[in-house]
Every structure is written in structure tokens, then in C-alpha cells.
XYZ file of C-alpha atoms in Angstrom:
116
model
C 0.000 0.000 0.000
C 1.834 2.748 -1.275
C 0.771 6.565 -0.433
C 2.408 9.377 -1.738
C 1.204 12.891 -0.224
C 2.356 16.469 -1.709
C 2.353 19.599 -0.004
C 3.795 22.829 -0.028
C 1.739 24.091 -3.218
C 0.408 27.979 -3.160
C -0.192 31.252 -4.210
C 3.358 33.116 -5.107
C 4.425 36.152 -6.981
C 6.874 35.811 -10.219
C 10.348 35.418 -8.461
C 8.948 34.030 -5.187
C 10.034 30.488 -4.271
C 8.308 27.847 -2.710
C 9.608 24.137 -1.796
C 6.801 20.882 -2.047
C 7.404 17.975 -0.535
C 6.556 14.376 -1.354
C 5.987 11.848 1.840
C 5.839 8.816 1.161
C 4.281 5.746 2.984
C 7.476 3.388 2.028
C 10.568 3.913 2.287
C 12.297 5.964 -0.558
C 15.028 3.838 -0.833
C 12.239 0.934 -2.118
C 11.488 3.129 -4.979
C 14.209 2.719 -8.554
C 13.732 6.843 -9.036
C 11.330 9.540 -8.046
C 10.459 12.902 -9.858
C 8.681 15.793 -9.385
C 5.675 16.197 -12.964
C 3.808 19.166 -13.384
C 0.298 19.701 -15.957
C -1.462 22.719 -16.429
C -4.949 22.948 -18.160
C -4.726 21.841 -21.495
C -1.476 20.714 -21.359
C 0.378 16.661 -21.048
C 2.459 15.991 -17.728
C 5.502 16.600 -17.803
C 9.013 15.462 -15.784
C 10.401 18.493 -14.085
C 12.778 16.730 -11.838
C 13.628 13.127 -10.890
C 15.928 11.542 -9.023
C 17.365 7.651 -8.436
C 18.169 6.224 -5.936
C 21.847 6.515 -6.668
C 21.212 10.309 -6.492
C 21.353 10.398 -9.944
C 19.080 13.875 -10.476
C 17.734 15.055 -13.743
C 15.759 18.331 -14.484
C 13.405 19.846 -17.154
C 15.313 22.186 -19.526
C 12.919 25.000 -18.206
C 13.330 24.537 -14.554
C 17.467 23.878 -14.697
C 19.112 26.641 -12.514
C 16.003 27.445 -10.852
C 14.406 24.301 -9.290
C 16.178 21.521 -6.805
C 14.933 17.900 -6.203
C 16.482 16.518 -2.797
C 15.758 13.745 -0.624
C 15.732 13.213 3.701
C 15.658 9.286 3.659
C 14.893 9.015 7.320
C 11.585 10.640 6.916
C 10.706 9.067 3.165
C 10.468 12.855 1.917
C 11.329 14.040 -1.715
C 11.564 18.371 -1.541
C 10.967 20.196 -5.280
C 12.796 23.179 -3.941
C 11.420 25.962 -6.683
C 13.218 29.705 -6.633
C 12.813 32.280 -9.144
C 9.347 30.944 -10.202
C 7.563 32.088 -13.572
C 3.888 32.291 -14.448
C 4.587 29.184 -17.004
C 5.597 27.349 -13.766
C 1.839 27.689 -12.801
C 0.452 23.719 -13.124
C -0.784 20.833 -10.506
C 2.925 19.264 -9.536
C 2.618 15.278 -8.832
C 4.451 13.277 -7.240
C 5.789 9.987 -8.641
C 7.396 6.727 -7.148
C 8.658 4.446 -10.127
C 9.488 0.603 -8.821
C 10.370 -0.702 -12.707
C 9.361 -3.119 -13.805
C 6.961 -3.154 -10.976
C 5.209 -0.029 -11.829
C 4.285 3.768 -11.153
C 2.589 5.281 -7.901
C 1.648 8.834 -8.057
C 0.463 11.330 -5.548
C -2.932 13.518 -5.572
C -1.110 17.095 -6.510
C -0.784 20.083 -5.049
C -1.455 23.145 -6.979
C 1.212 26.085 -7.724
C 0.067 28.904 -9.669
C 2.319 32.188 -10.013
C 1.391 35.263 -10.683
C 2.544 37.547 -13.071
């Protein structure tokens, strides 16, 4: 029974920062990677930031420089640390927990929207 639970999402102004965090029910070391995905209206999800469990990390072109995906192992929490955030940065941001081959276990969202 895996549970992953974001937080952190809110109401900022362009340049503001905010940091989510991702808790999960499981250990994070169980997990092969776990990222950060963002969708606005209209728009596919998208990766903005994953990392392995190797601490391998990986970022969106758009968020490189400006957003920073860490992990505290001892309480099975992934931080999206966000700084200098846009208006296109506006979007639900999920959660995700990848076990391959196993499968994918995502988290409800928590909403970010920026304002201009």
C-alpha cells in the first residue's frame, strides 16, 4: 500500500520560491527513481525533476538553474525546492514513485500557480 502525499503548493508572486514535498508511505530507498511532474490545463504531464536512488538527479530544460529535487531518507520525503518561479511554472505538480518493472505510484497534486 503505497501513499504518496504532496504539499507545499500555493499562491506566489513571479520570483517568489516555494519548496513541495513528497511523503511517502514506504521507504524511498524501495522506490528505482522519483520525480517531481507538473500539468497545467490543457497541457500533457511533464518530468520536471527526478531523481534515483543513486542520487542520480535530472531536471526539465525550463526549470534547470532554478528548481532543486532533494531527498531526507529518514523521513521518506522528496523536496521540489522551486526559486525564481515564472507564471509558465503555474500547473498541478505530482508526485511519482517508479518501482520498474513493478510499476508507477503517483500522488494527488498540489497546486502552484504564479502570478505575473
Amino acid at each position: 500500500q503505497v501513499q504518496l502525499v504532496e504539499s507545499g503548493g500555493g499562491l506566489v508572486q513571479a520570483g517568489g520560491s516555494l519548496r513541495l514535498s513528497c511523503v511517502a508511505s514506504v521507504g524511498i530507498s524501495s522506490f528505482t527513481a522519483m520525480g517531481w511532474y507538473r500539468q497545467a490545463p490543457g497541457h500533457q504531464r511533464e518530468l520536471v525533476a527526478s531523481i534515483s536512488t543513486g542520487g542520480m538527479r535530472n531536471y526539465a530544460d525550463s526549470v534547470k538553474g532554478r528548481f532543486t529535487i532533494s531527498t531526507e531518507y529518514a523521513k521518506n520525503i522528496v523536496y521540489l525546492q522551486m526559486n525564481s518561479l515564472k507564471p509558465e511554472d503555474t500547473a498541478a505538480y505530482y508526485c511519482k514513485g517508479a518501482r520498474w518493472p513493478v510499476g508507477d505510484y503517483w500522488g494527488q497534486g498540489t497546486q502552484v500557480t504564479v502570478s505575473s
